[in-house]
XYZ file of C-alpha atoms in Angstrom:
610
model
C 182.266 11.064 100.701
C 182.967 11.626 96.989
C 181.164 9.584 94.635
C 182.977 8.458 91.483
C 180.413 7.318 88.628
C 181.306 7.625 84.694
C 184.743 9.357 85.382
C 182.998 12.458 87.114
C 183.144 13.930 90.184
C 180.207 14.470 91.891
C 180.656 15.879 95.320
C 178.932 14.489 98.272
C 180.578 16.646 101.258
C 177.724 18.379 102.931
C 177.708 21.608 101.246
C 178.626 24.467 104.086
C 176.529 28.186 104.227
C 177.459 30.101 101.654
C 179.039 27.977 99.631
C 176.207 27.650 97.246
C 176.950 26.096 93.818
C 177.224 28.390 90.940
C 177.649 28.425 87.336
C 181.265 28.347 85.602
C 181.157 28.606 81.940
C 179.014 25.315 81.116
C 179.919 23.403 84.316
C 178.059 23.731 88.147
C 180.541 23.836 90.518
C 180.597 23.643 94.316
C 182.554 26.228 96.790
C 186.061 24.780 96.165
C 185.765 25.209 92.275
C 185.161 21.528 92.233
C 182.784 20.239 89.126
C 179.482 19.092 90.398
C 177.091 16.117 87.955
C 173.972 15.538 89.642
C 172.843 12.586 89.095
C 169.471 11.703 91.126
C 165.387 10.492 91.241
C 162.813 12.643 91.265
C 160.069 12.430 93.879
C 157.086 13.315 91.733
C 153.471 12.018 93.146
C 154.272 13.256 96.810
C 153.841 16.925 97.013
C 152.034 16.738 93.889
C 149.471 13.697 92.770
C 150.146 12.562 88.799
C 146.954 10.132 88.106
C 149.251 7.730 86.309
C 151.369 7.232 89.049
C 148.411 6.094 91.523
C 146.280 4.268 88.399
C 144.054 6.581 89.051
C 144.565 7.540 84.848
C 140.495 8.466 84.800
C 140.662 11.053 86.896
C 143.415 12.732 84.710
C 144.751 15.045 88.137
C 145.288 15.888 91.479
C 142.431 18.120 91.407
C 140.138 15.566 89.536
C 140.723 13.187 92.260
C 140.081 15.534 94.914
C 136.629 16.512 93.234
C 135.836 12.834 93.349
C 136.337 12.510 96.614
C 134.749 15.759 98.133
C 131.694 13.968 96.635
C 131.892 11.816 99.565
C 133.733 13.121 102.465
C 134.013 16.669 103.641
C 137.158 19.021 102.788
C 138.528 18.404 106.222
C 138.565 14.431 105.866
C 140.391 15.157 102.505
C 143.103 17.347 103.604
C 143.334 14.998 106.685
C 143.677 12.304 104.254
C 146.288 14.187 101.917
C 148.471 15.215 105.308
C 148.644 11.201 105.943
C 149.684 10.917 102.528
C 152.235 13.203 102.211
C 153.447 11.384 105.341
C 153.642 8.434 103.458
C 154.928 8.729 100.399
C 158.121 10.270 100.852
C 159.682 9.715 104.327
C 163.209 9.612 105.495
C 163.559 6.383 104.910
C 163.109 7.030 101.331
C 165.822 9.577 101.194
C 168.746 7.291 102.814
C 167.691 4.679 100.357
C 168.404 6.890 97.756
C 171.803 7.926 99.294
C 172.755 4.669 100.159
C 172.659 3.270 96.460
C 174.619 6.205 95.268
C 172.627 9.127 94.288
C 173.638 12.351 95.135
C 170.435 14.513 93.877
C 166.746 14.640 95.056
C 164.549 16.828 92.526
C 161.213 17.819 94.768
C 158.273 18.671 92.608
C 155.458 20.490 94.425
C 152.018 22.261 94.014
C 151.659 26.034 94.516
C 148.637 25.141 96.817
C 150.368 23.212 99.294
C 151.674 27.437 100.210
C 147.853 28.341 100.672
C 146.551 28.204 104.212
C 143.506 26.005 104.518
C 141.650 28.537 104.429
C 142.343 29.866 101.124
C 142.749 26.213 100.070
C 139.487 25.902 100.384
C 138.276 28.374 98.014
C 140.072 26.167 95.137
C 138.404 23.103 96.780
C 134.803 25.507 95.412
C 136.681 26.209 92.110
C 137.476 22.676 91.791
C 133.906 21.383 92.386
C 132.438 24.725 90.803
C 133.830 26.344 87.457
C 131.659 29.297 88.051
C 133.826 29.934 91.678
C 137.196 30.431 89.711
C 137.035 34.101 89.033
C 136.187 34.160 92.788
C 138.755 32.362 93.580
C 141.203 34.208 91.455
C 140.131 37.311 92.407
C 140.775 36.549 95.898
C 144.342 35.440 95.230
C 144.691 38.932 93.784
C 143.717 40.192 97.001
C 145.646 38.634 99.275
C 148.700 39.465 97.236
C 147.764 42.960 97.756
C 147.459 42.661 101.384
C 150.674 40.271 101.547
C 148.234 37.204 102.946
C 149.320 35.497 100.250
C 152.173 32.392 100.774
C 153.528 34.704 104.106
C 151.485 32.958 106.727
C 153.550 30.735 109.490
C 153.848 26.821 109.353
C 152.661 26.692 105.716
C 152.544 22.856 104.713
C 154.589 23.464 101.884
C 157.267 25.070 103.552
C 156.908 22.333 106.682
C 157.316 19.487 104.083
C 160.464 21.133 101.782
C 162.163 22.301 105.109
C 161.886 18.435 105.817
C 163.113 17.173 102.917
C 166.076 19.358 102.724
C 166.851 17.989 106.267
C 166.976 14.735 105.411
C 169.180 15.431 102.003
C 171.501 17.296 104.399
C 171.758 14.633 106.564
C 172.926 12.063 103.548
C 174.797 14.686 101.401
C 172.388 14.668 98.746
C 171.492 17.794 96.850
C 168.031 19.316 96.619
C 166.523 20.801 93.410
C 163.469 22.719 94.346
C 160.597 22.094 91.312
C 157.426 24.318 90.725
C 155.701 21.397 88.872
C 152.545 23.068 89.501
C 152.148 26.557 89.002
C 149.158 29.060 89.902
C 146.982 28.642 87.332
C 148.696 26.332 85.463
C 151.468 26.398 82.818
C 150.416 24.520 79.828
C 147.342 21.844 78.346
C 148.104 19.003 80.610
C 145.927 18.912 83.433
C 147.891 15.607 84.611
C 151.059 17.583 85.042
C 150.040 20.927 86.204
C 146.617 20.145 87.608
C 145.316 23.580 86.041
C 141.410 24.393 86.821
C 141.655 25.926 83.045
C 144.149 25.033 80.737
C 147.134 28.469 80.488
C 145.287 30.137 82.404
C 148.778 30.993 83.720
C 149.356 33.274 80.800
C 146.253 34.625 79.996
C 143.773 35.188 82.956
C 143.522 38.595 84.510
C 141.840 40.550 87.338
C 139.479 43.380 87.663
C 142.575 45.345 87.184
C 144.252 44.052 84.373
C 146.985 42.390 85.993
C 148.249 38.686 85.168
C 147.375 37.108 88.188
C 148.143 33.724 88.407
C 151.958 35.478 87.078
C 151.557 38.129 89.943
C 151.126 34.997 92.560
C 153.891 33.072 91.435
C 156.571 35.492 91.467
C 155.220 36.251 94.937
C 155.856 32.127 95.746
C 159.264 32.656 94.336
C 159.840 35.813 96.751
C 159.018 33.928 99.332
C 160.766 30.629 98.673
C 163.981 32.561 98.223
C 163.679 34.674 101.068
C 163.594 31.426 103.048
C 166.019 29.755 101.646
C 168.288 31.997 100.345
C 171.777 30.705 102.402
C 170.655 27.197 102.144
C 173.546 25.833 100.141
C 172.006 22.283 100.320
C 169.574 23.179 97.211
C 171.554 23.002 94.522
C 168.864 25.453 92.112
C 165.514 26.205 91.906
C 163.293 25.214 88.668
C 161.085 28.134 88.356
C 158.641 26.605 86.039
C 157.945 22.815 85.137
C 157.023 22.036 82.040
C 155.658 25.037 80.186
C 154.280 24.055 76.867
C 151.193 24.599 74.441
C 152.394 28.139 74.789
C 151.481 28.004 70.618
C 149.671 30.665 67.970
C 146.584 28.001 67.842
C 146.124 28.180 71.626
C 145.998 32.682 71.157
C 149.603 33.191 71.968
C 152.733 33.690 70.066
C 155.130 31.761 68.648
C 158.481 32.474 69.713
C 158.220 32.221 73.400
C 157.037 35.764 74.572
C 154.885 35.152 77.076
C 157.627 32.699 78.808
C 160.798 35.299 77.999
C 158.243 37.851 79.893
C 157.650 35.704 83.088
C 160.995 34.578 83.379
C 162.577 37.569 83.975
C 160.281 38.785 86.615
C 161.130 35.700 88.100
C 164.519 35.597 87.737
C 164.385 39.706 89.202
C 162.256 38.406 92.444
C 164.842 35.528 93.695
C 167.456 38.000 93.192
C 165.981 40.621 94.307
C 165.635 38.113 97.564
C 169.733 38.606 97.683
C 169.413 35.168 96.548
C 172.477 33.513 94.577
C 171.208 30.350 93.999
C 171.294 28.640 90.284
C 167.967 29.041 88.419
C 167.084 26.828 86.248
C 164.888 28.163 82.952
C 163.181 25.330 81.205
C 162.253 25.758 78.030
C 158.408 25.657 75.935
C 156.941 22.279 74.766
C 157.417 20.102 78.146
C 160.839 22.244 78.653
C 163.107 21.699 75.710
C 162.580 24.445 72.981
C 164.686 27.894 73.900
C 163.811 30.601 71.213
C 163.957 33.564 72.771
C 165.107 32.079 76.134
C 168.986 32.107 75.767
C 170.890 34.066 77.532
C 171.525 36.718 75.254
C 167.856 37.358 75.387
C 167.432 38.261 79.109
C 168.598 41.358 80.685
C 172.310 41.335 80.983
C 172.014 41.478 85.074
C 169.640 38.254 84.971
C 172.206 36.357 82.433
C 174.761 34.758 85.540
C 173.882 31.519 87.485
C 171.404 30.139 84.943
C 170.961 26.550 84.037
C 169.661 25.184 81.149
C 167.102 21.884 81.229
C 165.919 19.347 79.065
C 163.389 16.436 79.641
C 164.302 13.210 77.704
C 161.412 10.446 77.239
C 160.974 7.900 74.655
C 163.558 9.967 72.242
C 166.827 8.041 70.160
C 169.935 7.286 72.563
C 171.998 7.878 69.437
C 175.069 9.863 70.120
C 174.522 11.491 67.170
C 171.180 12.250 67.275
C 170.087 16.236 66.692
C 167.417 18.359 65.782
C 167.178 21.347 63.211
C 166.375 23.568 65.570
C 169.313 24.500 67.857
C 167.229 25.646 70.435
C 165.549 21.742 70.919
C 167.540 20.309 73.258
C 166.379 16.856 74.280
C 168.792 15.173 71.608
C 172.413 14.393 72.641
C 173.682 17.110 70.295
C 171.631 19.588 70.790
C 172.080 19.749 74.558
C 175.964 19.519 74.174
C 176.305 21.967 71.157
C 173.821 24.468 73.662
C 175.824 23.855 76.469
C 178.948 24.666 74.488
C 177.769 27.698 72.555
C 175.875 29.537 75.639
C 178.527 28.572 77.986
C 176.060 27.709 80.696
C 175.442 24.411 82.482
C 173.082 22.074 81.016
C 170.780 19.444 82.877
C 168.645 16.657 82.233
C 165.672 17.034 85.052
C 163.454 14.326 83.908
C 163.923 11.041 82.363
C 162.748 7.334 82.553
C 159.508 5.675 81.967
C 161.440 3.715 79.844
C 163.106 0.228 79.318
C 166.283 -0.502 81.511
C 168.060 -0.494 78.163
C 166.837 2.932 77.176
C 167.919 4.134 80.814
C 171.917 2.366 80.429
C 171.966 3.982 76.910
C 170.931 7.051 77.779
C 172.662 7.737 80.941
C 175.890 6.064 79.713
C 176.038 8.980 77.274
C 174.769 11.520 79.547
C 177.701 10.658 81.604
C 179.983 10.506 78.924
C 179.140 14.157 78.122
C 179.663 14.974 81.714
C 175.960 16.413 81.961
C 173.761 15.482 84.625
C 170.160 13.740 85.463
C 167.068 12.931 87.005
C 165.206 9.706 87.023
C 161.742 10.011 86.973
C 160.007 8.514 88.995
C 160.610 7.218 92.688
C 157.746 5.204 93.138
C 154.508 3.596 90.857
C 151.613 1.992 91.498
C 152.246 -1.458 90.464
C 154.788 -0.474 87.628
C 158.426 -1.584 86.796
C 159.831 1.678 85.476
C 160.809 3.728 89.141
C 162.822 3.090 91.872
C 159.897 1.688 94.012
C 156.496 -0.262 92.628
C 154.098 0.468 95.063
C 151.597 -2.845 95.573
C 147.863 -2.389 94.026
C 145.688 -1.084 96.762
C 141.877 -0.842 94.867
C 140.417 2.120 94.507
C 141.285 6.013 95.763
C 137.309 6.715 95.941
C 137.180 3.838 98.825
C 137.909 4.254 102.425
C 138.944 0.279 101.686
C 140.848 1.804 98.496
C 142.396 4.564 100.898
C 143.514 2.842 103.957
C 145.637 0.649 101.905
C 146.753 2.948 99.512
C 148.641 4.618 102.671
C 150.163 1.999 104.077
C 151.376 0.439 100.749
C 152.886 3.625 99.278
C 155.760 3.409 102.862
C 159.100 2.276 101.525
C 158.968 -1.067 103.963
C 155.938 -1.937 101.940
C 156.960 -1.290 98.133
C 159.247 -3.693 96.109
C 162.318 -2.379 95.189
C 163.533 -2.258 90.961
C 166.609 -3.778 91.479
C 166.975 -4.048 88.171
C 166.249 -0.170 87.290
C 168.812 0.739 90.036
C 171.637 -1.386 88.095
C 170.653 0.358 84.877
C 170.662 3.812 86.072
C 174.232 3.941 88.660
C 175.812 0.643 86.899
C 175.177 0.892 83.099
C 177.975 -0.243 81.880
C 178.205 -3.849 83.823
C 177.793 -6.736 82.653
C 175.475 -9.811 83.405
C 174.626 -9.789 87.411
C 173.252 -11.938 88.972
C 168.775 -10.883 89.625
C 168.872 -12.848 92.547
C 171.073 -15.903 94.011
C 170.936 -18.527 91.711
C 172.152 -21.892 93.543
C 172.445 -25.221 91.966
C 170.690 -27.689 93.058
C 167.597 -25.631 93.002
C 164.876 -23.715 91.333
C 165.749 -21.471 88.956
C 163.088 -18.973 88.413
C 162.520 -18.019 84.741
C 162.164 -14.727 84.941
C 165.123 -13.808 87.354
C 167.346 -13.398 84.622
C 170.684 -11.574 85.288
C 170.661 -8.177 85.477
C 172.700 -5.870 82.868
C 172.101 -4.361 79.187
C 170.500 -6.255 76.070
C 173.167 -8.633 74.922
C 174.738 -8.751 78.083
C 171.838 -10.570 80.521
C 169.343 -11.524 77.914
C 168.058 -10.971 74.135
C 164.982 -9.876 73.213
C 163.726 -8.455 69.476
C 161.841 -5.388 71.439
C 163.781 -4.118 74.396
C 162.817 -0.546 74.610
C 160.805 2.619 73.066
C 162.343 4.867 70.959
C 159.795 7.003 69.881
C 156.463 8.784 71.503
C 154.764 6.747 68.459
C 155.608 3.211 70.001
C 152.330 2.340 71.977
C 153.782 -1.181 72.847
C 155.823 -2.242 75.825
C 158.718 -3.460 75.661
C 157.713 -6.165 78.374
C 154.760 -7.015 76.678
C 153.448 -8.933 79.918
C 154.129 -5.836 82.300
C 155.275 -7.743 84.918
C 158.167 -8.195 87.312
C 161.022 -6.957 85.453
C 161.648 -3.808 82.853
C 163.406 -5.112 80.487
C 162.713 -6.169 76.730
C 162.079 -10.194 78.127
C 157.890 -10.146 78.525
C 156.910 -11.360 81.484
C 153.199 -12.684 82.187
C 151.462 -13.532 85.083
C 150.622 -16.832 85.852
C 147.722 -18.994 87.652
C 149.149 -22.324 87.984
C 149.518 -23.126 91.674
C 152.593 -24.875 90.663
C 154.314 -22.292 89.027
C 155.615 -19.227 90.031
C 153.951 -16.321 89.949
C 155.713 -14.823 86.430
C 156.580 -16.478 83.308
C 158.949 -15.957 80.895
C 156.635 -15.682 77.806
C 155.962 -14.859 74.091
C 159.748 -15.596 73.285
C 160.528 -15.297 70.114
C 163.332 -17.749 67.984
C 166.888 -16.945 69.114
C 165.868 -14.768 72.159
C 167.180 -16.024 75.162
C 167.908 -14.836 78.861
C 170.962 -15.953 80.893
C 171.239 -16.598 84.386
C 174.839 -16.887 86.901
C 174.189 -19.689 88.589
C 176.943 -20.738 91.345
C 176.781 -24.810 91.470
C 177.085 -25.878 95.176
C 176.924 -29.886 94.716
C 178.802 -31.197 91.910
C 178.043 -34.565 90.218
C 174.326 -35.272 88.718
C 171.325 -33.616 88.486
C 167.650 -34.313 87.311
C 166.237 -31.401 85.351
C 162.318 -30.822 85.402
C 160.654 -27.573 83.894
C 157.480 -26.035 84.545
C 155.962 -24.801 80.708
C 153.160 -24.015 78.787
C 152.339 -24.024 74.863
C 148.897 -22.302 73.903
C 149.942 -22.636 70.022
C 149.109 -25.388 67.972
C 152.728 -26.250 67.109
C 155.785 -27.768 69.272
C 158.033 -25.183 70.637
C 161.509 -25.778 71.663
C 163.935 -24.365 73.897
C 167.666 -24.899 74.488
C 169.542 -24.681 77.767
C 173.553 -24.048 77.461
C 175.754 -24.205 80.105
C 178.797 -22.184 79.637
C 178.047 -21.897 75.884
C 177.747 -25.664 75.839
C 174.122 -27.661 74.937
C 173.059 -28.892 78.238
C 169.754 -30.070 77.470
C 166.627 -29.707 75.059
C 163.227 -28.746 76.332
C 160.284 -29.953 73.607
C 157.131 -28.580 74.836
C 154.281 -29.825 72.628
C 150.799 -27.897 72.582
C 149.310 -27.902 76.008
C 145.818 -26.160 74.955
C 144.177 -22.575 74.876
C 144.683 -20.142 78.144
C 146.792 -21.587 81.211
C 147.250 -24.298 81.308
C 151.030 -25.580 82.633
C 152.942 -28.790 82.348
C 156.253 -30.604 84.022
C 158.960 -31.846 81.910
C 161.040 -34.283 83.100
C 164.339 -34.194 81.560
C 167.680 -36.724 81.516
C 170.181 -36.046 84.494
C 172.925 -33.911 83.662
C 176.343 -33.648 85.765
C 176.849 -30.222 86.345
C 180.744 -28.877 87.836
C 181.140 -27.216 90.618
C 181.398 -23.245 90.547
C 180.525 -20.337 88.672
C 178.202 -21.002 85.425
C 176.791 -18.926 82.980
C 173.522 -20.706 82.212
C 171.751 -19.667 78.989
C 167.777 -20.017 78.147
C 167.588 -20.294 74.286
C 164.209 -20.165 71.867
C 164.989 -22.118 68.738
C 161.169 -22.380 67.757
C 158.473 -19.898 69.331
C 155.554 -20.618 71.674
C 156.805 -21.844 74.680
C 156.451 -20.167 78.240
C 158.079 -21.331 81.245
C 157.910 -20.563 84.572
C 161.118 -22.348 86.334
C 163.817 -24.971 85.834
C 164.192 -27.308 88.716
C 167.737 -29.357 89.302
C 167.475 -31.915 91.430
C 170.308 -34.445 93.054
C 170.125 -37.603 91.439
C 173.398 -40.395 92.146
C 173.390 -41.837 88.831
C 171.789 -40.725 85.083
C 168.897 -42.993 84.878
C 169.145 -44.770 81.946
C 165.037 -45.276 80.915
C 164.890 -41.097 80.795
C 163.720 -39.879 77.347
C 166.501 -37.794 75.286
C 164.189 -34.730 75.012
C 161.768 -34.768 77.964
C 158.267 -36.065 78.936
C 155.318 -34.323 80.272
C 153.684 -34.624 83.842
């Protein structure tokens, strides 16, 4: 099937062997000459544990977390538990979701260790518990490079679980971009990303010998990889290195990119030397956007062909025109087009999200206009509204309680689904749809808003974060939804669960409602008002006043009212219905129509309180 979003192709034929993609000029295209946009999720937190993405933000890593729990349980009840994970998190079921909402790219970010055998796993497990093991450990890396024990042996969980995946992408048409998110020894400051036992040690430790050898292993992982996989036209590139940055004068190295340059071409020489064809993909220093010294006219005219270029985009201006001095920063609009242009070599967004739904319409909506491609990040959360999936609370990792739940709730059938982020992300450009059915009579839930960009489904003075600066949220009650509206929870047995809160005056949120039952209906409204003044909101039905909620002060923390409001006669059909603020400091949970014959006459023009 061919996929048709923003005007581009993007192929979704199962690609056959041989016909690898491959660079042409500044596009990717497929066997056929045909230009191929990949537009996909990332599955980050399976093969590789970020802290955030369990709430497990105290433990700042993978290996953190492990440490914790070898405290308590012995290294073979933690890789037991991290094979059930793995199991978990990421299953088939997962992928055909993906395909079946239109996606036609799966970026796989793994850890170097998960090519260790147990074995040798477990001398990191000392490292990780010990800092006086890690020259050991090191060392013996070193040594089983030089006896070719290292990342050769049979069955390797890292090859089991990317042989796997690539299966199930086959299956669905999907695309796989192979990501080295974790590299021996670690590839910048950021334990979180790279789960490093010492921060660079990727560009600075050596052995008894002199030899880089956290370097020396990963070029052997790349051997291997593309000895494996070489053929397999069903991965559309390899990423050789996530994320390098803090490669910087202050942290003792230079300051134009040497080190990287260096390590990139012997990586770039072991694939090939593989007889390996695929696309690499080079991404750049500072969390892999800044390319001094990295173009192609830099690299060894054999190494220059097949080459991609990436950028990661978070929290940065959606402006079309935005730019940076420095040609070789790429994460603005510009920059990435006028490099794309001037290198002639395809450009492509691996990482982006943890954003508002807004930022994510905005930003893909030009990325497609640009014909360049993307990755969302991330699949799943812990109780978050930014991925694909929010994976329910389950305590606490350092539990067997904490544990146990954790691996059942992380399974697809168990995780809610961000409706919402999918519409941003494959339908940016639509207008108001409808959250969930709204029929009339009935409850209409406050915070299940239509679906669709600021000004489209809703209004709200803070609907996104454009800059790394911006500590707040944009849903400033973190709940339910991801866009600008803040949502809060709520106690009141009589509400629902979410509220609609800290509206400010003219903000409002607009619902499709389909009326089954024409004729009249008695409106009641579930609201609170925690300021000292009244607060008012307006209800329009197709741009016309409907009613007037007046919610007077109901007193400190939560406590919730009904207001009882005239009968209205509502027409049959299709409705836009419209929530207004016209004075600040309500919160309201739902809106409930009920049928009434006739208007009673006794009811108050602007509500009464129950």
């Amino acid at each position: 099937m061919a996929l048709l979003l923003g005007g581009l192709l993007s192929l979704g034929t199962r690609p056959a062997a041989g016909q690898l993609l491959r660079a042409q000029g500044p596009e990717m295209v497929n066997g056929r000459g045909e230009k191929v946009v990949l537009r996909g999720v990332n599955v980050g937190g399976w093969l590789l544990q970020e802290s955030y993405i369990l709430r497990t933000d105290s433990l700042n890593s993978q290996g953190q977390i492990q440490a914790a729990l070898l405290r308590t349980m012995s290294v073979q009840q933690v890789e037991d538990f991290y094979r059930q994970y793995r199991k978990n998190f990421v299953t088939k079921a997962d992928i055909d979701f993906l395909a079946d909402q239109g996606f036609n790219c799966v970026r796989v970010p793994f850890h170097y260790d998960l090519f260790l055998t147990s074995t040798q796993r477990r001398l990191r497990y000392k490292a990780l518990q010990d800092p006086a093991q890690l020259t050991a450990y090191a060392d013996s890396l070193a040594a089983w490079n030089d006896r070719g024990q290292l990342f050769t042996a049979q069955n390797l969980d890292g090859f089991r679980h990317l042989d796997e995946v690539i299966r199930w992408c086959q299956a669905r048409n999907l695309y796989v971009v192979l990501d080295l998110h974790a590299a021996p020894g670690g590839q910048g400051v950021d334990r979180n990303i790279n789960d490093n036992l010492v921060p660079l040690d990727l560009w600075k430790r050596r052995d008894a010998k002199g030899r880089l050898v956290y370097q020396d292993a990963t070029v052997q992982l790349w051997k291997q990889l593309a000895a494996r996989y070489r053929q397999n036209a069903s991965i559309a590139f390899y990423d050789l290195i996530n994320e390098p940055h803090g490669l910087t004068p202050q942290n003792g190295l230079s300051a134009d990119n040497q080190e990287l340059r260096a390590l990139y071409v012997r990586l770039l020489e072991a694939v090939r030397s593989q007889n390996d064809q695929h696309l690499l993909m080079l991404e750049g220093n500072g969390y892999g956007n800044e390319y001094t010294n990295l173009t192609p006219d830099k690299l060894p005219e054999p190494l220059r062909t097949n080459l991609v270029y990436n950028a990661h985009r978070y929290w940065c201006s959606n402006e079309p025109t935005s730019s940076d001095p420095n040609p070789n920063q790429i994460n603005t609009f510009q920059n990435l087009a006028a490099f794309r242009d001037k290198w002639q070599v395809p450009v492509w967004v691996g990482e982006t999200g943890e954003n508002a739904n807004e930022w994510f319409a905005a930003a893909v909506t030009e990325l497609n206009n640009l014909g360049i491609g993307w990755c969302h990040w991330n699949i799943k959360r812990v109780d978050a509204t930014t991925g694909i999936f929010s994976v329910p609370a389950y305590g606490s990792i350092l539990t067997s309680a904490g544990r146990k739940t954790l691996l059942r709730n992380v399974q697809v059938r168990h995780s809610k689904v961000n409706w919402d982020v999918v519409q941003a992300l494959l339908r940016p450009a639509e207008g108001g749809r409808a959250f969930a059915p709204q029929q009339l009579p009935g409850r209409l839930v406050a915070a299940d808003y239509d679906m669709g960009r600021a000004g489209s489904a809703y209004h709200d003075t803070y609907a996104q974060r454009t800059e790394f600066g911006q500590p707040e949220s944009w849903n400033q009650g973190r709940q339910y939804r991801n866009d600008g509206v803040d949502i809060s929870p709520v106690a009141d047995p009589k509400a629902h669960n979410v509220a609609v809160d800290m509206l400010e005056p003219n903000e409002w949120v607009q619902y499709s409602v389909e009326v089954t039952q024409p004729g009249f209906c008695q409106l009641q409204a579930r609201v609170a008002n925690a300021t000292a003044t009244v607060a008012r909101l307006q209800l329009l039905l197709d741009g016309q006043p409907l009613a007037e909620l007046v919610v007077p002060p109901t007193g400190p923390g939560d406590v919730w009212t009904t207001l009882t409001l005239p009968a209205k006669n509502l027409p049959a059909g299709a409705h836009q219905l419209r929530l207004v603020t016209k004075e600040p400091g309500a919160r309201i949970s739902w809106v409930l129509f009920e049928r009434v014959p006739l208007p009673k006459a006794s009811a108050p023009v602007s509500g009464t309180m129950q």
